[in-house]
């Protein structure tokens, strides 16, 4: 999928672990893992809002579009 | 949702009861074969009175199958449905290797039909069982629906072939007489349609599975 989720990059910048994010956002570890590995099919605006709130960033910092090479 | 699951359990119970009933009826109908073995043919049963006037040269009609026999005089003897005399017709002149082969083929076809029927019922049972537990849109269920669909189509074809072979057996039996056995086209359209509709439903379930996956992978 050409949409990349830079969750690990943001976590590294904020020096936060996935477990801590999971606890603060209220999303299970497995769901965060799906998001991080790019297996997710869709992200709710509500979830994006919570993550941005905790990581103190913009949605654009988390999501990136890369043209697929065909 | 709970009501739906309850109705699924009811359907499951009805399915099991229906399956047992069909099995009992089949065993009851084939009772004579189970009791006497395959040599049941040696014990001819007297024709019902309405067939006493029917003369088949060199042929003993003990327990006639459903047949449509055209005499050379143009008269058609219909041994069908209501007039059925239960069973087999025997050629006295020629036992015939071909008849034995066709009968053997028909027997193996009967076994195949029985196996297909059991597999359809089994898959339907497990499908309803899983559905009653809430696992409806799963790959296993999609596979089961696919199997049911294809088996229903195969069953209708197998029944058609069985009927055709039965006609050839009857034709062979009456080959040394003045009578001809005429063929009546009989195809199980209902079973075929059920198979096609089931395959269509399988595609709907596939879409449902995709939507479920999408829902589950929405964070």
PDB file of N, CA and C in Angstrom, chain B residues 48-139:
ATOM      1  N   UNK B  48     -49.180 -57.359  -9.518  1.00  0.00           N
ATOM      2  CA  UNK B  48     -50.493 -56.889  -9.085  1.00  0.00           C
ATOM      3  C   UNK B  48     -51.508 -57.179 -10.193  1.00  0.00           C
ATOM      4  N   UNK B  49     -52.743 -57.323  -9.812  1.00  0.00           N
ATOM      5  CA  UNK B  49     -53.769 -57.820 -10.739  1.00  0.00           C
ATOM      6  C   UNK B  49     -53.850 -57.030 -12.046  1.00  0.00           C
ATOM      7  N   UNK B  50     -53.628 -55.719 -11.994  1.00  0.00           N
ATOM      8  CA  UNK B  50     -53.769 -54.916 -13.217  1.00  0.00           C
ATOM      9  C   UNK B  50     -52.709 -55.253 -14.261  1.00  0.00           C
ATOM     10  N   UNK B  51     -51.653 -55.953 -13.869  1.00  0.00           N
ATOM     11  CA  UNK B  51     -50.600 -56.307 -14.820  1.00  0.00           C
ATOM     12  C   UNK B  51     -50.679 -57.762 -15.283  1.00  0.00           C
ATOM     13  N   UNK B  52     -51.667 -58.482 -14.763  1.00  0.00           N
ATOM     14  CA  UNK B  52     -51.766 -59.895 -15.127  1.00  0.00           C
ATOM     15  C   UNK B  52     -52.015 -60.080 -16.609  1.00  0.00           C
ATOM     16  N   UNK B  53     -52.695 -59.092 -17.214  1.00  0.00           N
ATOM     17  CA  UNK B  53     -53.017 -59.217 -18.630  1.00  0.00           C
ATOM     18  C   UNK B  53     -51.835 -58.842 -19.521  1.00  0.00           C
ATOM     19  N   UNK B  54     -50.837 -58.192 -18.918  1.00  0.00           N
ATOM     20  CA  UNK B  54     -49.670 -57.772 -19.699  1.00  0.00           C
ATOM     21  C   UNK B  54     -48.740 -58.969 -19.899  1.00  0.00           C
ATOM     22  N   UNK B  55     -48.476 -59.286 -21.165  1.00  0.00           N
ATOM     23  CA  UNK B  55     -47.617 -60.451 -21.428  1.00  0.00           C
ATOM     24  C   UNK B  55     -46.281 -59.967 -21.987  1.00  0.00           C
ATOM     25  N   UNK B  56     -45.245 -60.243 -21.279  1.00  0.00           N
ATOM     26  CA  UNK B  56     -43.910 -59.937 -21.780  1.00  0.00           C
ATOM     27  C   UNK B  56     -43.278 -61.270 -22.167  1.00  0.00           C
ATOM     28  N   UNK B  57     -42.970 -61.426 -23.439  1.00  0.00           N
ATOM     29  CA  UNK B  57     -42.414 -62.700 -23.903  1.00  0.00           C
ATOM     30  C   UNK B  57     -41.071 -62.975 -23.240  1.00  0.00           C
ATOM     31  N   UNK B  58     -40.964 -64.130 -22.658  1.00  0.00           N
ATOM     32  CA  UNK B  58     -39.722 -64.577 -22.026  1.00  0.00           C
ATOM     33  C   UNK B  58     -39.229 -63.639 -20.936  1.00  0.00           C
ATOM     34  N   UNK B  59     -40.092 -62.855 -20.446  1.00  0.00           N
ATOM     35  CA  UNK B  59     -39.665 -61.935 -19.391  1.00  0.00           C
ATOM     36  C   UNK B  59     -40.580 -62.109 -18.191  1.00  0.00           C
ATOM     37  N   UNK B  60     -39.987 -62.241 -17.044  1.00  0.00           N
ATOM     38  CA  UNK B  60     -40.799 -62.274 -15.837  1.00  0.00           C
ATOM     39  C   UNK B  60     -40.730 -60.901 -15.200  1.00  0.00           C
ATOM     40  N   UNK B  61     -41.861 -60.288 -15.071  1.00  0.00           N
ATOM     41  CA  UNK B  61     -41.866 -58.977 -14.418  1.00  0.00           C
ATOM     42  C   UNK B  61     -42.267 -59.210 -12.968  1.00  0.00           C
ATOM     43  N   UNK B  62     -41.279 -59.286 -12.153  1.00  0.00           N
ATOM     44  CA  UNK B  62     -41.590 -59.572 -10.751  1.00  0.00           C
ATOM     45  C   UNK B  62     -41.905 -58.289 -10.008  1.00  0.00           C
ATOM     46  N   UNK B  63     -40.895 -57.452  -9.933  1.00  0.00           N
ATOM     47  CA  UNK B  63     -41.110 -56.207  -9.205  1.00  0.00           C
ATOM     48  C   UNK B  63     -40.676 -55.092 -10.145  1.00  0.00           C
ATOM     49  N   UNK B  64     -41.530 -54.746 -11.082  1.00  0.00           N
ATOM     50  CA  UNK B  64     -41.135 -53.868 -12.191  1.00  0.00           C
ATOM     51  C   UNK B  64     -40.674 -52.506 -11.727  1.00  0.00           C
ATOM     52  N   UNK B  65     -39.621 -52.055 -12.371  1.00  0.00           N
ATOM     53  CA  UNK B  65     -39.124 -50.701 -12.145  1.00  0.00           C
ATOM     54  C   UNK B  65     -40.075 -49.755 -12.877  1.00  0.00           C
ATOM     55  N   UNK B  66     -39.901 -48.472 -12.689  1.00  0.00           N
ATOM     56  CA  UNK B  66     -40.774 -47.566 -13.430  1.00  0.00           C
ATOM     57  C   UNK B  66     -40.375 -47.598 -14.901  1.00  0.00           C
ATOM     58  N   UNK B  67     -41.238 -48.130 -15.728  1.00  0.00           N
ATOM     59  CA  UNK B  67     -40.923 -48.325 -17.146  1.00  0.00           C
ATOM     60  C   UNK B  67     -42.049 -47.836 -18.045  1.00  0.00           C
ATOM     61  N   UNK B  68     -41.685 -47.550 -19.256  1.00  0.00           N
ATOM     62  CA  UNK B  68     -42.651 -47.165 -20.265  1.00  0.00           C
ATOM     63  C   UNK B  68     -42.441 -48.124 -21.429  1.00  0.00           C
ATOM     64  N   UNK B  69     -43.259 -49.145 -21.552  1.00  0.00           N
ATOM     65  CA  UNK B  69     -43.007 -50.172 -22.548  1.00  0.00           C
ATOM     66  C   UNK B  69     -43.996 -50.039 -23.711  1.00  0.00           C
ATOM     67  N   UNK B  70     -43.425 -49.898 -24.917  1.00  0.00           N
ATOM     68  CA  UNK B  70     -44.280 -49.771 -26.095  1.00  0.00           C
ATOM     69  C   UNK B  70     -44.359 -51.115 -26.815  1.00  0.00           C
ATOM     70  N   UNK B  71     -45.533 -51.677 -26.899  1.00  0.00           N
ATOM     71  CA  UNK B  71     -45.721 -52.956 -27.576  1.00  0.00           C
ATOM     72  C   UNK B  71     -45.749 -52.756 -29.083  1.00  0.00           C
ATOM     73  N   UNK B  72     -45.516 -53.842 -29.834  1.00  0.00           N
ATOM     74  CA  UNK B  72     -45.515 -53.718 -31.297  1.00  0.00           C
ATOM     75  C   UNK B  72     -46.908 -53.397 -31.834  1.00  0.00           C
ATOM     76  N   UNK B  73     -47.906 -53.754 -31.010  1.00  0.00           N
ATOM     77  CA  UNK B  73     -49.272 -53.438 -31.397  1.00  0.00           C
ATOM     78  C   UNK B  73     -49.596 -51.966 -31.187  1.00  0.00           C
ATOM     79  N   UNK B  74     -48.615 -51.227 -30.686  1.00  0.00           N
ATOM     80  CA  UNK B  74     -48.791 -49.794 -30.491  1.00  0.00           C
ATOM     81  C   UNK B  74     -49.275 -49.411 -29.111  1.00  0.00           C
ATOM     82  N   UNK B  75     -49.639 -50.430 -28.327  1.00  0.00           N
ATOM     83  CA  UNK B  75     -50.127 -50.128 -26.997  1.00  0.00           C
ATOM     84  C   UNK B  75     -48.960 -49.846 -26.054  1.00  0.00           C
ATOM     85  N   UNK B  76     -49.089 -48.785 -25.246  1.00  0.00           N
ATOM     86  CA  UNK B  76     -47.999 -48.441 -24.331  1.00  0.00           C
ATOM     87  C   UNK B  76     -48.352 -48.909 -22.917  1.00  0.00           C
ATOM     88  N   UNK B  77     -47.504 -49.750 -22.378  1.00  0.00           N
ATOM     89  CA  UNK B  77     -47.693 -50.197 -20.998  1.00  0.00           C
ATOM     90  C   UNK B  77     -46.880 -49.283 -20.102  1.00  0.00           C
ATOM     91  N   UNK B  78     -47.577 -48.502 -19.348  1.00  0.00           N
ATOM     92  CA  UNK B  78     -46.863 -47.567 -18.471  1.00  0.00           C
ATOM     93  C   UNK B  78     -46.749 -48.165 -17.082  1.00  0.00           C
ATOM     94  N   UNK B  79     -45.537 -48.517 -16.723  1.00  0.00           N
ATOM     95  CA  UNK B  79     -45.308 -49.011 -15.364  1.00  0.00           C
ATOM     96  C   UNK B  79     -44.612 -47.884 -14.605  1.00  0.00           C
ATOM     97  N   UNK B  80     -45.364 -46.866 -14.324  1.00  0.00           N
ATOM     98  CA  UNK B  80     -44.751 -45.684 -13.683  1.00  0.00           C
ATOM     99  C   UNK B  80     -45.529 -45.284 -12.443  1.00  0.00           C
ATOM    100  N   UNK B  81     -44.862 -44.611 -11.575  1.00  0.00           N
ATOM    101  CA  UNK B  81     -45.420 -44.013 -10.356  1.00  0.00           C
ATOM    102  C   UNK B  81     -46.510 -44.861  -9.704  1.00  0.00           C
ATOM    103  N   UNK B  82     -47.771 -44.560 -10.018  1.00  0.00           N
ATOM    104  CA  UNK B  82     -48.890 -45.227  -9.347  1.00  0.00           C
ATOM    105  C   UNK B  82     -48.935 -46.723  -9.640  1.00  0.00           C
ATOM    106  N   UNK B  83     -48.484 -47.079 -10.880  1.00  0.00           N
ATOM    107  CA  UNK B  83     -48.576 -48.478 -11.288  1.00  0.00           C
ATOM    108  C   UNK B  83     -47.331 -49.279 -10.920  1.00  0.00           C
ATOM    109  N   UNK B  84     -46.444 -48.627 -10.229  1.00  0.00           N
ATOM    110  CA  UNK B  84     -45.156 -49.258  -9.929  1.00  0.00           C
ATOM    111  C   UNK B  84     -45.366 -50.586  -9.195  1.00  0.00           C
ATOM    112  N   UNK B  85     -44.666 -51.588  -9.635  1.00  0.00           N
ATOM    113  CA  UNK B  85     -44.822 -52.894  -9.008  1.00  0.00           C
ATOM    114  C   UNK B  85     -43.618 -53.206  -8.125  1.00  0.00           C
ATOM    115  N   UNK B  86     -42.898 -52.202  -7.748  1.00  0.00           N
ATOM    116  CA  UNK B  86     -41.766 -52.354  -6.829  1.00  0.00           C
ATOM    117  C   UNK B  86     -40.662 -53.286  -7.295  1.00  0.00           C
ATOM    118  N   UNK B  87     -39.712 -52.844  -8.005  1.00  0.00           N
ATOM    119  CA  UNK B  87     -38.527 -53.662  -8.151  1.00  0.00           C
ATOM    120  C   UNK B  87     -37.943 -53.922  -9.514  1.00  0.00           C
ATOM    121  N   UNK B  88     -37.606 -55.179  -9.777  1.00  0.00           N
ATOM    122  CA  UNK B  88     -36.778 -55.516 -10.938  1.00  0.00           C
ATOM    123  C   UNK B  88     -37.523 -56.329 -11.989  1.00  0.00           C
ATOM    124  N   UNK B  89     -36.961 -56.305 -13.198  1.00  0.00           N
ATOM    125  CA  UNK B  89     -37.484 -57.114 -14.310  1.00  0.00           C
ATOM    126  C   UNK B  89     -36.361 -58.060 -14.728  1.00  0.00           C
ATOM    127  N   UNK B  90     -36.688 -59.291 -15.014  1.00  0.00           N
ATOM    128  CA  UNK B  90     -35.637 -60.255 -15.351  1.00  0.00           C
ATOM    129  C   UNK B  90     -35.849 -60.868 -16.723  1.00  0.00           C
ATOM    130  N   UNK B  91     -34.780 -60.921 -17.470  1.00  0.00           N
ATOM    131  CA  UNK B  91     -34.818 -61.531 -18.788  1.00  0.00           C
ATOM    132  C   UNK B  91     -34.454 -63.004 -18.650  1.00  0.00           C
ATOM    133  N   UNK B  92     -35.355 -63.888 -19.086  1.00  0.00           N
ATOM    134  CA  UNK B  92     -35.086 -65.319 -18.928  1.00  0.00           C
ATOM    135  C   UNK B  92     -34.146 -65.844 -20.008  1.00  0.00           C
ATOM    136  N   UNK B  93     -34.227 -65.236 -21.181  1.00  0.00           N
ATOM    137  CA  UNK B  93     -33.458 -65.738 -22.317  1.00  0.00           C
ATOM    138  C   UNK B  93     -31.959 -65.498 -22.151  1.00  0.00           C
ATOM    139  N   UNK B  94     -31.638 -64.306 -21.768  1.00  0.00           N
ATOM    140  CA  UNK B  94     -30.227 -63.922 -21.694  1.00  0.00           C
ATOM    141  C   UNK B  94     -29.983 -63.098 -20.431  1.00  0.00           C
ATOM    142  N   UNK B  95     -29.208 -63.664 -19.528  1.00  0.00           N
ATOM    143  CA  UNK B  95     -28.925 -62.929 -18.284  1.00  0.00           C
ATOM    144  C   UNK B  95     -28.070 -61.696 -18.611  1.00  0.00           C
ATOM    145  N   UNK B  96     -27.216 -61.862 -19.602  1.00  0.00           N
ATOM    146  CA  UNK B  96     -26.502 -60.728 -20.161  1.00  0.00           C
ATOM    147  C   UNK B  96     -25.367 -60.188 -19.313  1.00  0.00           C
ATOM    148  N   UNK B  97     -24.183 -60.212 -19.953  1.00  0.00           N
ATOM    149  CA  UNK B  97     -23.004 -59.668 -19.268  1.00  0.00           C
ATOM    150  C   UNK B  97     -23.125 -58.143 -19.184  1.00  0.00           C
ATOM    151  N   UNK B  98     -23.753 -57.601 -20.257  1.00  0.00           N
ATOM    152  CA  UNK B  98     -23.879 -56.156 -20.340  1.00  0.00           C
ATOM    153  C   UNK B  98     -24.785 -55.630 -19.218  1.00  0.00           C
ATOM    154  N   UNK B  99     -25.852 -56.419 -18.950  1.00  0.00           N
ATOM    155  CA  UNK B  99     -26.778 -56.012 -17.885  1.00  0.00           C
ATOM    156  C   UNK B  99     -26.042 -55.994 -16.541  1.00  0.00           C
ATOM    157  N   UNK B 100     -25.237 -57.046 -16.307  1.00  0.00           N
ATOM    158  CA  UNK B 100     -24.493 -57.103 -15.044  1.00  0.00           C
ATOM    159  C   UNK B 100     -23.555 -55.911 -14.928  1.00  0.00           C
ATOM    160  N   UNK B 101     -22.899 -55.584 -16.074  1.00  0.00           N
ATOM    161  CA  UNK B 101     -21.978 -54.451 -16.054  1.00  0.00           C
ATOM    162  C   UNK B 101     -22.727 -53.161 -15.730  1.00  0.00           C
ATOM    163  N   UNK B 102     -23.870 -52.969 -16.416  1.00  0.00           N
ATOM    164  CA  UNK B 102     -24.657 -51.742 -16.192  1.00  0.00           C
ATOM    165  C   UNK B 102     -25.189 -51.690 -14.762  1.00  0.00           C
ATOM    166  N   UNK B 103     -25.597 -52.860 -14.253  1.00  0.00           N
ATOM    167  CA  UNK B 103     -26.103 -52.893 -12.885  1.00  0.00           C
ATOM    168  C   UNK B 103     -24.998 -52.586 -11.883  1.00  0.00           C
ATOM    169  N   UNK B 104     -23.800 -53.106 -12.183  1.00  0.00           N
ATOM    170  CA  UNK B 104     -22.636 -52.810 -11.341  1.00  0.00           C
ATOM    171  C   UNK B 104     -22.312 -51.326 -11.353  1.00  0.00           C
ATOM    172  N   UNK B 105     -22.376 -50.764 -12.559  1.00  0.00           N
ATOM    173  CA  UNK B 105     -22.118 -49.330 -12.722  1.00  0.00           C
ATOM    174  C   UNK B 105     -23.156 -48.514 -11.938  1.00  0.00           C
ATOM    175  N   UNK B 106     -24.403 -48.942 -12.057  1.00  0.00           N
ATOM    176  CA  UNK B 106     -25.475 -48.245 -11.344  1.00  0.00           C
ATOM    177  C   UNK B 106     -25.313 -48.371  -9.831  1.00  0.00           C
ATOM    178  N   UNK B 107     -24.811 -49.533  -9.395  1.00  0.00           N
ATOM    179  CA  UNK B 107     -24.600 -49.726  -7.957  1.00  0.00           C
ATOM    180  C   UNK B 107     -23.535 -48.759  -7.443  1.00  0.00           C
ATOM    181  N   UNK B 108     -22.415 -48.669  -8.211  1.00  0.00           N
ATOM    182  CA  UNK B 108     -21.342 -47.756  -7.787  1.00  0.00           C
ATOM    183  C   UNK B 108     -21.829 -46.303  -7.833  1.00  0.00           C
ATOM    184  N   UNK B 109     -22.715 -46.019  -8.788  1.00  0.00           N
ATOM    185  CA  UNK B 109     -23.299 -44.680  -8.888  1.00  0.00           C
ATOM    186  C   UNK B 109     -24.202 -44.396  -7.678  1.00  0.00           C
ATOM    187  N   UNK B 110     -24.931 -45.434  -7.268  1.00  0.00           N
ATOM    188  CA  UNK B 110     -25.803 -45.292  -6.091  1.00  0.00           C
ATOM    189  C   UNK B 110     -24.972 -44.970  -4.860  1.00  0.00           C
ATOM    190  N   UNK B 111     -23.834 -45.696  -4.733  1.00  0.00           N
ATOM    191  CA  UNK B 111     -22.942 -45.451  -3.587  1.00  0.00           C
ATOM    192  C   UNK B 111     -22.419 -44.012  -3.648  1.00  0.00           C
ATOM    193  N   UNK B 112     -22.033 -43.584  -4.857  1.00  0.00           N
ATOM    194  CA  UNK B 112     -21.527 -42.207  -5.038  1.00  0.00           C
ATOM    195  C   UNK B 112     -22.592 -41.198  -4.635  1.00  0.00           C
ATOM    196  N   UNK B 113     -23.829 -41.433  -5.084  1.00  0.00           N
ATOM    197  CA  UNK B 113     -24.934 -40.517  -4.760  1.00  0.00           C
ATOM    198  C   UNK B 113     -25.132 -40.445  -3.252  1.00  0.00           C
ATOM    199  N   UNK B 114     -25.060 -41.626  -2.620  1.00  0.00           N
ATOM    200  CA  UNK B 114     -25.238 -41.709  -1.158  1.00  0.00           C
ATOM    201  C   UNK B 114     -24.135 -40.916  -0.442  1.00  0.00           C
ATOM    202  N   UNK B 115     -22.882 -41.124  -0.913  1.00  0.00           N
ATOM    203  CA  UNK B 115     -21.737 -40.426  -0.308  1.00  0.00           C
ATOM    204  C   UNK B 115     -21.887 -38.915  -0.491  1.00  0.00           C
ATOM    205  N   UNK B 116     -22.277 -38.508  -1.713  1.00  0.00           N
ATOM    206  CA  UNK B 116     -22.467 -37.069  -1.990  1.00  0.00           C
ATOM    207  C   UNK B 116     -23.533 -36.484  -1.058  1.00  0.00           C
ATOM    208  N   UNK B 117     -24.626 -37.233  -0.897  1.00  0.00           N
ATOM    209  CA  UNK B 117     -25.710 -36.786  -0.018  1.00  0.00           C
ATOM    210  C   UNK B 117     -25.235 -36.618   1.407  1.00  0.00           C
ATOM    211  N   UNK B 118     -24.455 -37.605   1.891  1.00  0.00           N
ATOM    212  CA  UNK B 118     -23.942 -37.548   3.269  1.00  0.00           C
ATOM    213  C   UNK B 118     -23.000 -36.359   3.418  1.00  0.00           C
ATOM    214  N   UNK B 119     -22.122 -36.155   2.401  1.00  0.00           N
ATOM    215  CA  UNK B 119     -21.166 -35.037   2.462  1.00  0.00           C
ATOM    216  C   UNK B 119     -21.892 -33.687   2.476  1.00  0.00           C
ATOM    217  N   UNK B 120     -22.960 -33.574   1.676  1.00  0.00           N
ATOM    218  CA  UNK B 120     -23.732 -32.322   1.646  1.00  0.00           C
ATOM    219  C   UNK B 120     -24.336 -32.072   3.021  1.00  0.00           C
ATOM    220  N   UNK B 121     -24.970 -33.115   3.587  1.00  0.00           N
ATOM    221  CA  UNK B 121     -25.602 -32.958   4.906  1.00  0.00           C
ATOM    222  C   UNK B 121     -24.562 -32.643   5.977  1.00  0.00           C
ATOM    223  N   UNK B 122     -23.407 -33.334   5.893  1.00  0.00           N
ATOM    224  CA  UNK B 122     -22.337 -33.112   6.867  1.00  0.00           C
ATOM    225  C   UNK B 122     -21.822 -31.679   6.822  1.00  0.00           C
ATOM    226  N   UNK B 123     -21.546 -31.203   5.599  1.00  0.00           N
ATOM    227  CA  UNK B 123     -21.055 -29.833   5.448  1.00  0.00           C
ATOM    228  C   UNK B 123     -22.079 -28.820   5.912  1.00  0.00           C
ATOM    229  N   UNK B 124     -23.362 -29.095   5.629  1.00  0.00           N
ATOM    230  CA  UNK B 124     -24.445 -28.204   6.055  1.00  0.00           C
ATOM    231  C   UNK B 124     -24.526 -28.170   7.580  1.00  0.00           C
ATOM    232  N   UNK B 125     -24.346 -29.342   8.198  1.00  0.00           N
ATOM    233  CA  UNK B 125     -24.390 -29.435   9.657  1.00  0.00           C
ATOM    234  C   UNK B 125     -23.270 -28.588  10.280  1.00  0.00           C
ATOM    235  N   UNK B 126     -22.037 -28.774   9.772  1.00  0.00           N
ATOM    236  CA  UNK B 126     -20.906 -28.035  10.346  1.00  0.00           C
ATOM    237  C   UNK B 126     -21.022 -26.529  10.083  1.00  0.00           C
ATOM    238  N   UNK B 127     -21.614 -26.190   8.917  1.00  0.00           N
ATOM    239  CA  UNK B 127     -21.825 -24.775   8.594  1.00  0.00           C
ATOM    240  C   UNK B 127     -22.783 -24.142   9.601  1.00  0.00           C
ATOM    241  N   UNK B 128     -23.899 -24.835   9.860  1.00  0.00           N
ATOM    242  CA  UNK B 128     -24.884 -24.304  10.812  1.00  0.00           C
ATOM    243  C   UNK B 128     -24.307 -24.305  12.226  1.00  0.00           C
ATOM    244  N   UNK B 129     -23.517 -25.335  12.536  1.00  0.00           N
ATOM    245  CA  UNK B 129     -22.888 -25.436  13.855  1.00  0.00           C
ATOM    246  C   UNK B 129     -21.971 -24.235  14.109  1.00  0.00           C
ATOM    247  N   UNK B 130     -21.129 -23.921  13.129  1.00  0.00           N
ATOM    248  CA  UNK B 130     -20.213 -22.776  13.247  1.00  0.00           C
ATOM    249  C   UNK B 130     -20.997 -21.468  13.312  1.00  0.00           C
ATOM    250  N   UNK B 131     -22.036 -21.372  12.462  1.00  0.00           N
ATOM    251  CA  UNK B 131     -22.836 -20.147  12.408  1.00  0.00           C
ATOM    252  C   UNK B 131     -23.542 -19.901  13.732  1.00  0.00           C
ATOM    253  N   UNK B 132     -24.020 -20.971  14.379  1.00  0.00           N
ATOM    254  CA  UNK B 132     -24.719 -20.807  15.655  1.00  0.00           C
ATOM    255  C   UNK B 132     -23.769 -20.327  16.747  1.00  0.00           C
ATOM    256  N   UNK B 133     -22.463 -20.550  16.523  1.00  0.00           N
ATOM    257  CA  UNK B 133     -21.472 -20.058  17.498  1.00  0.00           C
ATOM    258  C   UNK B 133     -21.004 -18.644  17.147  1.00  0.00           C
ATOM    259  N   UNK B 134     -21.532 -18.109  16.056  1.00  0.00           N
ATOM    260  CA  UNK B 134     -21.199 -16.733  15.671  1.00  0.00           C
ATOM    261  C   UNK B 134     -20.106 -16.623  14.627  1.00  0.00           C
ATOM    262  N   UNK B 135     -19.473 -17.767  14.281  1.00  0.00           N
ATOM    263  CA  UNK B 135     -18.422 -17.738  13.238  1.00  0.00           C
ATOM    264  C   UNK B 135     -19.084 -17.952  11.885  1.00  0.00           C
ATOM    265  N   UNK B 136     -19.581 -16.875  11.301  1.00  0.00           N
ATOM    266  CA  UNK B 136     -20.323 -17.027  10.043  1.00  0.00           C
ATOM    267  C   UNK B 136     -19.424 -16.798   8.830  1.00  0.00           C
ATOM    268  N   UNK B 137     -18.810 -15.620   8.799  1.00  0.00           N
ATOM    269  CA  UNK B 137     -17.999 -15.280   7.619  1.00  0.00           C
ATOM    270  C   UNK B 137     -16.553 -15.740   7.805  1.00  0.00           C
ATOM    271  N   UNK B 138     -16.354 -17.045   7.701  1.00  0.00           N
ATOM    272  CA  UNK B 138     -14.995 -17.590   7.824  1.00  0.00           C
ATOM    273  C   UNK B 138     -14.628 -18.329   6.542  1.00  0.00           C
ATOM    274  N   UNK B 139     -13.332 -18.522   6.355  1.00  0.00           N
ATOM    275  CA  UNK B 139     -12.877 -19.227   5.143  1.00  0.00           C
ATOM    276  C   UNK B 139     -13.408 -20.659   5.093  1.00  0.00           C
TER     277      UNK B 139
END
